[in-house]
Amino acid sequence: AVTGHRCSVSISTSPTPSTLSPSTLSPSALGRRIAHLDMDMFFAGVELLRYPQLKGLPVVVGGRSIDTPRQLADGHWQFARLGDYAGRGVVTTSTYEARALGVFSAMGLMKAAAKAPQAILLPANFDAYRHYSRLFKQAVREIAPHVEDRGIDEIYIDLSEHTEPSQALAQRLKDAVHAATGLTCSICIAPNKLLAKIGSDLDKPDGLTLLDESSLATRIWPLSVSKINGIGPKAVAKLATIDIHTIAQLAQAEVGMLQSTFGRSYAAWLLNVAHGQDNRPVTMYSEPKSMSRETTFERDLHVRQDRALLSEIFTSLCKRVAQDLKAKRYMAGTVGIKLRYQDFSTVTRDLTLPEPISDASAIRKAAGECLKRAPLNKRIRLLGVKLSQLTPVEDSVNTKQVQAPLPFE
């Protein structure tokens, strides 16, 4: 079984924020105040609003419609148990109580069932999640309109023009989100997006974190290098081979050693982020050029031996990128896939459609066609789905398509 993998989302916009280089300005030189706000266990939290009797229990979201709770004649609810699940589904999200038992997002439900058989299993309700996503983002925009949407449950906020002290402003944003949704969030205010993103995870759940340049040594450097978005499991393993495990060790690493291990460009980026440097702006109105979801596995997967898991993860990626598409009210004219093999070689394939689509099953069908044109003779360490040629939904006409089997099914 796969011991875990990292899933990432990417939304490429135009204009693209400038890339980092060794000459990147320090956070203090930029004079900015950036917040990253991340909803706490968002999907599960929405479910707990509907079923408050489940609060404090291990709950896993990711079941099928057959797992929908039933209200009995006496008014009580009957819930499905994870231990009764049989199939190839994956965990969409889980409550903190389930996470304490070892159940995390993107884990196979059968593996999760072995860890927490008594956990409650609920099907995902993406219409409800999109509704609450709109509510929390609108609540934030009423206080701070300069918001960059990063997905269904997280945003960046540029607070540089606000004069209110950071502690009070962060609390006001948290209170507004809770008043609008009944849900908690974690927020970090920092000099840039990199530190704000890391910081919002430091004091979860319901966290409020403030970071500045002086926080780098005390709160960021002791962390594992895996806490930096963009350093995946394989990069963590390669860093370990040169005895780099923490962000502090990365910050103190010799440039030449990093360049010989990773190449000049990635080495420069690693040093910049280890020193807390990031000059990317918060972009409000950029038109998305593409949206993608990808997963890097901790163990390279075999096309035949792991075909059931690969198929389920592939379908999950298509569903998630479809959610991103619908949240921003776009349709896609081109669907593509990315495969990275055990030898780190990468191939991409794409398919331009006669009409734009947004439905998850249509995306999966098109992505499956792309997959048929990719070599599948080596183990896979990364799998991704990308949508491009985006058009606003009001300018597009959706056509329903039938899901087709994949090459590894």
Tab-separated table of C-alpha atoms in Angstrom:
chain	number	residue	atom	x	y	z
A	1	ALA	CA	0.000	0.000	0.000
A	2	VAL	CA	1.060	3.553	-0.575
A	3	THR	CA	2.217	5.140	2.655
A	4	GLY	CA	1.095	8.585	1.612
A	5	HIS	CA	1.392	11.158	-1.125
A	6	ARG	CA	1.295	14.891	-1.558
A	7	CYS	CA	-1.444	16.512	-3.600
A	8	SER	CA	-1.041	19.986	-5.002
A	9	VAL	CA	-3.224	22.443	-6.842
A	10	SER	CA	-2.018	24.989	-9.342
A	11	ILE	CA	-3.866	27.839	-10.995
A	12	SER	CA	-1.770	29.629	-13.579
A	13	THR	CA	-2.766	33.217	-14.251
A	14	SER	CA	-1.771	35.994	-16.579
A	15	PRO	CA	0.274	37.997	-15.848
A	16	THR	CA	2.394	35.400	-14.053
A	17	PRO	CA	4.051	36.634	-10.817
A	18	SER	CA	7.795	37.070	-11.180
A	19	THR	CA	9.966	34.111	-10.230
A	20	LEU	CA	12.446	34.094	-7.377
A	21	SER	CA	16.143	34.665	-7.884
A	22	PRO	CA	19.098	35.221	-5.578
A	23	SER	CA	18.520	38.967	-5.856
A	24	THR	CA	14.943	38.721	-4.570
A	25	LEU	CA	14.024	41.557	-2.246
A	26	SER	CA	13.763	40.709	1.425
A	27	PRO	CA	10.321	40.862	3.066
A	28	SER	CA	11.182	44.061	4.922
A	29	ALA	CA	12.249	45.767	1.700
A	30	LEU	CA	8.873	45.046	0.159
A	31	GLY	CA	7.003	46.612	3.106
A	32	ARG	CA	4.010	44.343	2.670
A	33	ARG	CA	1.546	42.696	5.021
A	34	ILE	CA	0.135	39.497	3.510
A	35	ALA	CA	-2.321	37.064	5.081
A	36	HIS	CA	-2.997	33.461	4.210
A	37	LEU	CA	-6.390	32.240	5.422
A	38	ASP	CA	-7.074	28.517	5.383
A	39	MET	CA	-10.368	26.963	6.455
A	40	ASP	CA	-10.014	24.226	9.079
A	41	MET	CA	-10.892	20.717	7.771
A	42	PHE	CA	-13.273	22.551	5.441
A	43	PHE	CA	-15.293	19.740	3.850
A	44	ALA	CA	-15.628	17.875	7.139
A	45	GLY	CA	-16.522	21.114	8.897
A	46	VAL	CA	-19.380	21.741	6.485
A	47	GLU	CA	-20.649	18.208	7.135
A	48	LEU	CA	-20.549	18.807	10.902
A	49	LEU	CA	-22.777	21.845	10.438
A	50	ARG	CA	-25.364	19.514	8.932
A	51	TYR	CA	-24.751	16.710	11.443
A	52	PRO	CA	-23.670	18.445	14.676
A	53	GLN	CA	-24.111	15.200	16.627
A	54	LEU	CA	-20.886	13.997	14.974
A	55	LYS	CA	-18.703	16.698	16.547
A	56	GLY	CA	-15.816	15.186	18.450
A	57	LEU	CA	-16.018	11.906	16.540
A	58	PRO	CA	-13.712	10.554	13.834
A	59	VAL	CA	-15.464	11.412	10.560
A	60	VAL	CA	-14.211	10.640	7.060
A	61	VAL	CA	-15.581	12.279	3.912
A	62	GLY	CA	-15.222	10.348	0.682
A	63	GLY	CA	-17.961	7.753	0.568
A	64	ARG	CA	-20.503	7.065	-2.148
A	65	SER	CA	-24.145	8.103	-2.318
A	66	ILE	CA	-25.019	4.747	-0.755
A	67	ASP	CA	-23.252	6.036	2.370
A	68	THR	CA	-25.645	8.987	2.757
A	69	PRO	CA	-26.991	9.140	6.338
A	70	ARG	CA	-30.607	7.996	6.801
A	71	GLN	CA	-33.025	9.493	9.286
A	72	LEU	CA	-34.984	6.794	11.105
A	73	ALA	CA	-38.640	6.865	12.115
A	74	ASP	CA	-37.733	7.869	15.675
A	75	GLY	CA	-35.820	10.909	14.387
A	76	HIS	CA	-32.356	9.497	14.986
A	77	TRP	CA	-29.770	9.295	12.196
A	78	GLN	CA	-28.088	6.162	10.931
A	79	PHE	CA	-24.534	6.680	9.679
A	80	ALA	CA	-22.290	4.428	7.624
A	81	ARG	CA	-19.131	3.130	9.282
A	82	LEU	CA	-15.771	3.196	7.557
A	83	GLY	CA	-15.155	-0.426	8.502
A	84	ASP	CA	-18.091	-1.503	6.336
A	85	TYR	CA	-16.704	0.161	3.214
A	86	ALA	CA	-15.599	-1.979	0.279
A	87	GLY	CA	-14.303	-0.332	-2.875
A	88	ARG	CA	-11.495	1.716	-4.403
A	89	GLY	CA	-12.405	5.204	-3.160
A	90	VAL	CA	-10.037	7.663	-1.513
A	91	VAL	CA	-10.435	9.949	1.482
A	92	THR	CA	-11.467	13.472	0.484
A	93	THR	CA	-10.887	14.847	3.975
A	94	SER	CA	-11.210	13.840	7.623
A	95	THR	CA	-11.808	15.430	10.999
A	96	TYR	CA	-8.928	15.975	13.390
A	97	GLU	CA	-10.184	13.028	15.453
A	98	ALA	CA	-9.847	10.770	12.399
A	99	ARG	CA	-6.431	12.226	11.609
A	100	ALA	CA	-5.318	11.293	15.117
A	101	LEU	CA	-6.066	7.689	14.120
A	102	GLY	CA	-3.896	7.996	10.998
A	103	VAL	CA	-6.562	8.814	8.394
A	104	PHE	CA	-5.610	11.598	5.998
A	105	SER	CA	-6.708	13.091	2.671
A	106	ALA	CA	-5.969	11.057	-0.487
A	107	MET	CA	-5.540	7.818	1.486
A	108	GLY	CA	-7.354	4.805	0.093
A	109	LEU	CA	-10.609	4.239	1.991
A	110	MET	CA	-9.838	0.538	2.479
A	111	LYS	CA	-6.521	1.419	4.102
A	112	ALA	CA	-8.274	4.067	6.188
A	113	ALA	CA	-10.857	1.483	7.267
A	114	ALA	CA	-8.102	-0.702	8.680
A	115	LYS	CA	-6.896	2.208	10.813
A	116	ALA	CA	-10.278	3.534	11.978
A	117	PRO	CA	-13.081	1.010	11.318
A	118	GLN	CA	-15.516	2.772	13.666
A	119	ALA	CA	-15.119	6.178	11.986
A	120	ILE	CA	-18.233	7.677	10.432
A	121	LEU	CA	-18.180	7.677	6.613
A	122	LEU	CA	-19.978	10.446	4.701
A	123	PRO	CA	-20.272	11.106	0.961
A	124	ALA	CA	-18.864	14.383	-0.372
A	125	ASN	CA	-21.325	17.213	-1.074
A	126	PHE	CA	-19.470	19.603	-3.350
A	127	ASP	CA	-22.444	21.895	-3.929
A	128	ALA	CA	-22.508	22.619	-0.194
A	129	TYR	CA	-18.735	23.141	-0.090
A	130	ARG	CA	-18.883	25.649	-2.951
A	131	HIS	CA	-21.716	27.491	-1.181
A	132	TYR	CA	-19.735	27.880	2.043
A	133	SER	CA	-16.630	28.788	0.044
A	134	ARG	CA	-18.489	31.732	-1.477
A	135	LEU	CA	-19.758	32.762	1.965
A	136	PHE	CA	-16.374	32.901	3.672
A	137	LYS	CA	-14.685	34.682	0.772
A	138	GLN	CA	-17.406	37.316	0.607
A	139	ALA	CA	-17.115	37.898	4.349
A	140	VAL	CA	-13.369	38.512	3.983
A	141	ARG	CA	-13.793	40.812	0.971
A	142	GLU	CA	-16.152	43.042	2.928
A	143	ILE	CA	-13.227	43.810	5.250
A	144	ALA	CA	-10.248	43.455	2.900
A	145	PRO	CA	-11.145	43.400	-0.804
A	146	HIS	CA	-7.643	42.629	-2.121
A	147	VAL	CA	-8.061	38.841	-2.155
A	148	GLU	CA	-6.378	36.158	-4.251
A	149	ASP	CA	-8.507	33.036	-4.571
A	150	ARG	CA	-6.329	29.924	-4.247
A	151	GLY	CA	-8.984	27.240	-4.206
A	152	ILE	CA	-12.189	26.262	-2.526
A	153	ASP	CA	-10.868	26.640	1.036
A	154	GLU	CA	-7.933	29.072	1.037
A	155	ILE	CA	-7.108	32.641	0.030
A	156	TYR	CA	-4.318	35.196	0.219
A	157	ILE	CA	-5.171	38.720	1.388
A	158	ASP	CA	-3.073	41.848	0.849
A	159	LEU	CA	-3.449	43.925	4.018
A	160	SER	CA	-0.648	46.383	3.235
A	161	GLU	CA	-3.007	49.366	2.985
A	162	HIS	CA	-4.752	48.641	6.292
A	163	THR	CA	-3.718	50.630	9.357
A	164	GLU	CA	-5.370	48.349	11.921
A	165	PRO	CA	-2.884	46.348	14.045
A	166	SER	CA	-2.305	42.854	12.718
A	167	GLN	CA	-3.611	40.995	15.767
A	168	ALA	CA	-6.910	42.877	15.794
A	169	LEU	CA	-7.307	42.713	12.013
A	170	ALA	CA	-6.651	38.974	11.903
A	171	GLN	CA	-9.169	38.371	14.670
A	172	ARG	CA	-11.746	40.507	12.876
A	173	LEU	CA	-11.305	38.452	9.725
A	174	LYS	CA	-11.658	35.212	11.686
A	175	ASP	CA	-14.782	36.485	13.437
A	176	ALA	CA	-16.323	37.523	10.114
A	177	VAL	CA	-15.694	34.096	8.606
A	178	HIS	CA	-17.228	32.360	11.619
A	179	ALA	CA	-20.254	34.647	11.615
A	180	ALA	CA	-20.863	33.991	7.918
A	181	THR	CA	-20.332	30.230	7.973
A	182	GLY	CA	-20.246	28.852	11.506
A	183	LEU	CA	-16.801	27.455	10.652
A	184	THR	CA	-13.342	28.186	11.997
A	185	CYS	CA	-10.286	29.135	9.985
A	186	SER	CA	-6.591	29.618	10.607
A	187	ILE	CA	-4.845	32.776	9.496
A	188	CYS	CA	-1.284	34.046	9.415
A	189	ILE	CA	-0.166	37.588	8.663
A	190	ALA	CA	3.423	37.846	7.439
A	191	PRO	CA	5.619	39.958	5.142
A	192	ASN	CA	5.025	37.686	2.133
A	193	LYS	CA	2.982	34.805	0.737
A	194	LEU	CA	5.609	32.148	1.472
A	195	LEU	CA	5.726	32.853	5.203
A	196	ALA	CA	1.973	33.444	5.439
A	197	LYS	CA	1.293	30.053	3.847
A	198	ILE	CA	3.632	28.220	6.223
A	199	GLY	CA	2.381	30.209	9.194
A	200	SER	CA	-1.304	29.491	8.699
A	201	ASP	CA	-0.562	25.828	9.430
A	202	LEU	CA	1.489	26.414	12.587
A	203	ASP	CA	-1.335	26.894	15.089
A	204	LYS	CA	-4.207	24.939	13.533
A	205	PRO	CA	-7.066	24.584	14.191
A	206	ASP	CA	-8.579	28.033	14.749
A	207	GLY	CA	-5.107	29.533	14.658
A	208	LEU	CA	-3.988	33.154	14.586
A	209	THR	CA	-0.306	33.530	13.792
A	210	LEU	CA	1.788	36.656	13.255
A	211	LEU	CA	5.219	36.376	11.658
A	212	ASP	CA	7.890	38.936	10.821
A	213	GLU	CA	11.566	38.801	9.912
A	214	SER	CA	12.503	38.029	13.517
A	215	SER	CA	10.239	34.952	13.436
A	216	LEU	CA	12.344	33.256	10.762
A	217	ALA	CA	14.918	31.775	13.126
A	218	THR	CA	12.488	30.868	15.899
A	219	ARG	CA	9.391	29.586	14.084
A	220	ILE	CA	10.361	28.754	10.492
A	221	TRP	CA	13.922	27.430	10.559
A	222	PRO	CA	13.236	24.611	13.068
A	223	LEU	CA	10.595	23.143	10.706
A	224	SER	CA	11.138	20.287	8.289
A	225	VAL	CA	11.946	21.310	4.721
A	226	SER	CA	8.734	19.496	3.733
A	227	LYS	CA	6.759	22.414	5.206
A	228	ILE	CA	7.763	24.569	2.232
A	229	ASN	CA	5.220	24.363	-0.549
A	230	GLY	CA	7.140	23.135	-3.582
A	231	ILE	CA	9.476	20.749	-1.765
A	232	GLY	CA	7.931	17.340	-2.310
A	233	PRO	CA	8.758	13.900	-0.880
A	234	LYS	CA	11.463	13.124	-3.458
A	235	ALA	CA	13.188	16.486	-2.919
A	236	VAL	CA	12.988	15.902	0.848
A	237	ALA	CA	14.668	12.525	0.341
A	238	LYS	CA	17.407	14.033	-1.856
A	239	LEU	CA	18.038	16.770	0.704
A	240	ALA	CA	18.348	14.092	3.374
A	241	THR	CA	21.150	12.462	1.387
A	242	ILE	CA	23.198	15.644	1.871
A	243	ASP	CA	22.167	15.819	5.549
A	244	ILE	CA	19.623	18.610	5.153
A	245	HIS	CA	16.422	18.018	7.099
A	246	THR	CA	15.328	21.373	8.491
A	247	ILE	CA	14.785	24.749	6.873
A	248	ALA	CA	17.651	26.098	9.011
A	249	GLN	CA	20.038	23.528	7.543
A	250	LEU	CA	18.828	24.413	4.053
A	251	ALA	CA	19.398	28.122	4.695
A	252	GLN	CA	22.994	27.404	5.762
A	253	ALA	CA	23.755	25.010	2.891
A	254	GLU	CA	26.585	25.625	0.448
A	255	VAL	CA	25.370	26.904	-2.905
A	256	GLY	CA	27.661	24.587	-4.839
A	257	MET	CA	26.380	21.496	-3.040
A	258	LEU	CA	22.770	22.402	-3.774
A	259	GLN	CA	23.565	23.170	-7.413
A	260	SER	CA	25.325	19.833	-7.903
A	261	THR	CA	22.332	18.032	-6.372
A	262	PHE	CA	19.418	19.965	-7.897
A	263	GLY	CA	20.747	22.249	-10.634
A	264	ARG	CA	21.240	26.015	-10.626
A	265	SER	CA	17.627	27.174	-10.888
A	266	TYR	CA	16.083	24.943	-8.215
A	267	ALA	CA	19.088	25.470	-5.919
A	268	ALA	CA	18.617	29.253	-6.124
A	269	TRP	CA	14.927	28.854	-5.331
A	270	LEU	CA	15.677	26.596	-2.365
A	271	LEU	CA	18.047	29.130	-0.826
A	272	ASN	CA	15.608	31.984	-1.350
A	273	VAL	CA	12.686	30.252	0.314
A	274	ALA	CA	14.866	28.978	3.161
A	275	HIS	CA	15.682	32.625	3.919
A	276	GLY	CA	11.996	33.576	3.802
A	277	GLN	CA	12.289	35.477	0.529
A	278	ASP	CA	9.288	35.752	-1.766
A	279	ASN	CA	8.217	38.786	-3.809
A	280	ARG	CA	5.119	37.294	-5.450
A	281	PRO	CA	2.213	39.752	-5.397
A	282	VAL	CA	-1.330	39.032	-4.294
A	283	THR	CA	-3.187	39.036	-7.612
A	284	MET	CA	-6.887	39.796	-7.608
A	285	TYR	CA	-8.171	39.895	-11.131
A	286	SER	CA	-5.791	37.809	-13.202
A	287	GLU	CA	-7.565	35.732	-15.807
A	288	PRO	CA	-6.665	32.079	-15.239
A	289	LYS	CA	-4.718	30.510	-18.102
A	290	SER	CA	-4.827	27.013	-16.661
A	291	MET	CA	-5.786	24.996	-13.599
A	292	SER	CA	-4.199	21.756	-12.508
A	293	ARG	CA	-4.124	19.145	-9.797
A	294	GLU	CA	-1.280	16.718	-9.304
A	295	THR	CA	-0.132	14.129	-6.798
A	296	THR	CA	3.391	12.989	-5.983
A	297	PHE	CA	3.606	9.513	-4.457
A	298	GLU	CA	6.019	8.541	-1.707
A	299	ARG	CA	6.306	5.144	-3.408
A	300	ASP	CA	6.534	4.804	-7.181
A	301	LEU	CA	3.385	3.059	-8.394
A	302	HIS	CA	3.263	0.165	-10.851
A	303	VAL	CA	0.754	0.550	-13.680
A	304	ARG	CA	-0.552	-3.007	-13.369
A	305	GLN	CA	0.019	-3.893	-9.732
A	306	ASP	CA	-1.364	-0.564	-8.490
A	307	ARG	CA	-3.901	0.015	-11.251
A	308	ALA	CA	-6.925	0.179	-8.914
A	309	LEU	CA	-5.299	2.846	-6.750
A	310	LEU	CA	-3.969	4.774	-9.767
A	311	SER	CA	-7.406	4.743	-11.371
A	312	GLU	CA	-9.094	6.013	-8.217
A	313	ILE	CA	-6.542	8.780	-7.691
A	314	PHE	CA	-6.788	9.771	-11.355
A	315	THR	CA	-10.564	10.095	-11.025
A	316	SER	CA	-10.146	12.083	-7.792
A	317	LEU	CA	-7.755	14.524	-9.505
A	318	CYS	CA	-10.295	15.054	-12.292
A	319	LYS	CA	-13.049	15.707	-9.756
A	320	ARG	CA	-10.939	18.170	-7.803
A	321	VAL	CA	-9.810	20.183	-10.805
A	322	ALA	CA	-13.443	20.238	-11.959
A	323	GLN	CA	-14.357	21.741	-8.572
A	324	ASP	CA	-11.703	24.430	-9.033
A	325	LEU	CA	-13.063	25.133	-12.506
A	326	LYS	CA	-16.642	25.471	-11.308
A	327	ALA	CA	-15.666	27.581	-8.299
A	328	LYS	CA	-14.200	30.164	-10.689
A	329	ARG	CA	-17.010	29.672	-13.230
A	330	TYR	CA	-14.814	28.621	-16.140
A	331	MET	CA	-14.875	25.853	-18.722
A	332	ALA	CA	-11.897	24.188	-20.372
A	333	GLY	CA	-11.199	23.679	-24.047
A	334	THR	CA	-8.045	21.594	-23.550
A	335	VAL	CA	-7.392	18.759	-21.105
A	336	GLY	CA	-3.898	17.468	-20.412
A	337	ILE	CA	-2.084	14.972	-18.223
A	338	LYS	CA	1.411	14.872	-16.743
A	339	LEU	CA	3.323	11.747	-15.767
A	340	ARG	CA	6.644	11.703	-13.970
A	341	TYR	CA	8.345	8.320	-13.863
A	342	GLN	CA	10.633	6.646	-11.345
A	343	ASP	CA	13.676	7.919	-13.265
A	344	PHE	CA	12.348	11.531	-12.958
A	345	SER	CA	11.625	11.785	-16.687
A	346	THR	CA	8.349	13.577	-17.421
A	347	VAL	CA	5.858	13.369	-20.266
A	348	THR	CA	2.757	15.422	-20.982
A	349	ARG	CA	-0.121	14.810	-23.343
A	350	ASP	CA	-3.085	17.049	-24.095
A	351	LEU	CA	-6.308	16.981	-26.064
A	352	THR	CA	-8.156	20.002	-27.468
A	353	LEU	CA	-11.903	19.436	-27.485
A	354	PRO	CA	-14.511	20.553	-30.047
A	355	GLU	CA	-16.450	22.284	-27.237
A	356	PRO	CA	-15.373	23.418	-23.759
A	357	ILE	CA	-16.282	21.252	-20.764
A	358	SER	CA	-16.472	21.538	-16.983
A	359	ASP	CA	-18.050	18.265	-15.865
A	360	ALA	CA	-15.736	15.941	-13.931
A	361	SER	CA	-16.708	12.862	-15.942
A	362	ALA	CA	-16.070	14.677	-19.223
A	363	ILE	CA	-12.681	15.835	-17.932
A	364	ARG	CA	-11.851	12.280	-16.898
A	365	LYS	CA	-12.839	10.932	-20.303
A	366	ALA	CA	-10.628	13.431	-22.120
A	367	ALA	CA	-7.750	12.923	-19.680
A	368	GLY	CA	-8.099	9.177	-20.179
A	369	GLU	CA	-7.670	9.664	-23.918
A	370	CYS	CA	-4.461	11.578	-23.211
A	371	LEU	CA	-3.266	8.799	-20.944
A	372	LYS	CA	-3.652	6.249	-23.726
A	373	ARG	CA	-1.015	8.168	-25.707
A	374	ALA	CA	1.540	8.175	-22.877
A	375	PRO	CA	4.147	5.441	-22.257
A	376	LEU	CA	3.056	3.270	-19.337
A	377	ASN	CA	6.044	0.934	-19.169
A	378	LYS	CA	7.690	2.481	-16.089
A	379	ARG	CA	6.640	3.071	-12.508
A	380	ILE	CA	4.916	6.401	-11.862
A	381	ARG	CA	5.890	8.849	-9.118
A	382	LEU	CA	3.684	11.806	-10.114
A	383	LEU	CA	0.297	12.017	-11.810
A	384	GLY	CA	-1.394	15.270	-12.804
A	385	VAL	CA	-4.373	16.635	-14.708
A	386	LYS	CA	-4.333	20.100	-16.295
A	387	LEU	CA	-7.062	22.227	-17.867
A	388	SER	CA	-6.309	25.088	-20.260
A	389	GLN	CA	-7.941	27.156	-23.006
A	390	LEU	CA	-10.273	28.467	-20.302
A	391	THR	CA	-13.400	30.482	-21.069
A	392	PRO	CA	-15.994	31.986	-18.709
A	393	VAL	CA	-18.952	29.677	-18.214
A	394	GLU	CA	-21.416	32.213	-19.581
A	395	ASP	CA	-19.533	32.163	-22.901
A	396	SER	CA	-19.488	28.393	-23.157
A	397	VAL	CA	-21.863	25.551	-23.848
A	398	ASN	CA	-21.306	22.351	-21.897
A	399	THR	CA	-21.723	18.976	-23.530
A	400	LYS	CA	-22.193	15.827	-21.472
A	401	GLN	CA	-19.835	12.960	-22.203
A	402	VAL	CA	-19.604	9.405	-20.967
A	403	GLN	CA	-16.755	8.218	-18.757
A	404	ALA	CA	-14.392	5.777	-20.474
A	405	PRO	CA	-12.079	3.162	-18.939
A	406	LEU	CA	-8.440	4.119	-18.370
A	407	PRO	CA	-5.362	2.277	-19.682
A	408	PHE	CA	-4.584	0.996	-16.200
A	409	GLU	CA	-8.116	-0.257	-15.572
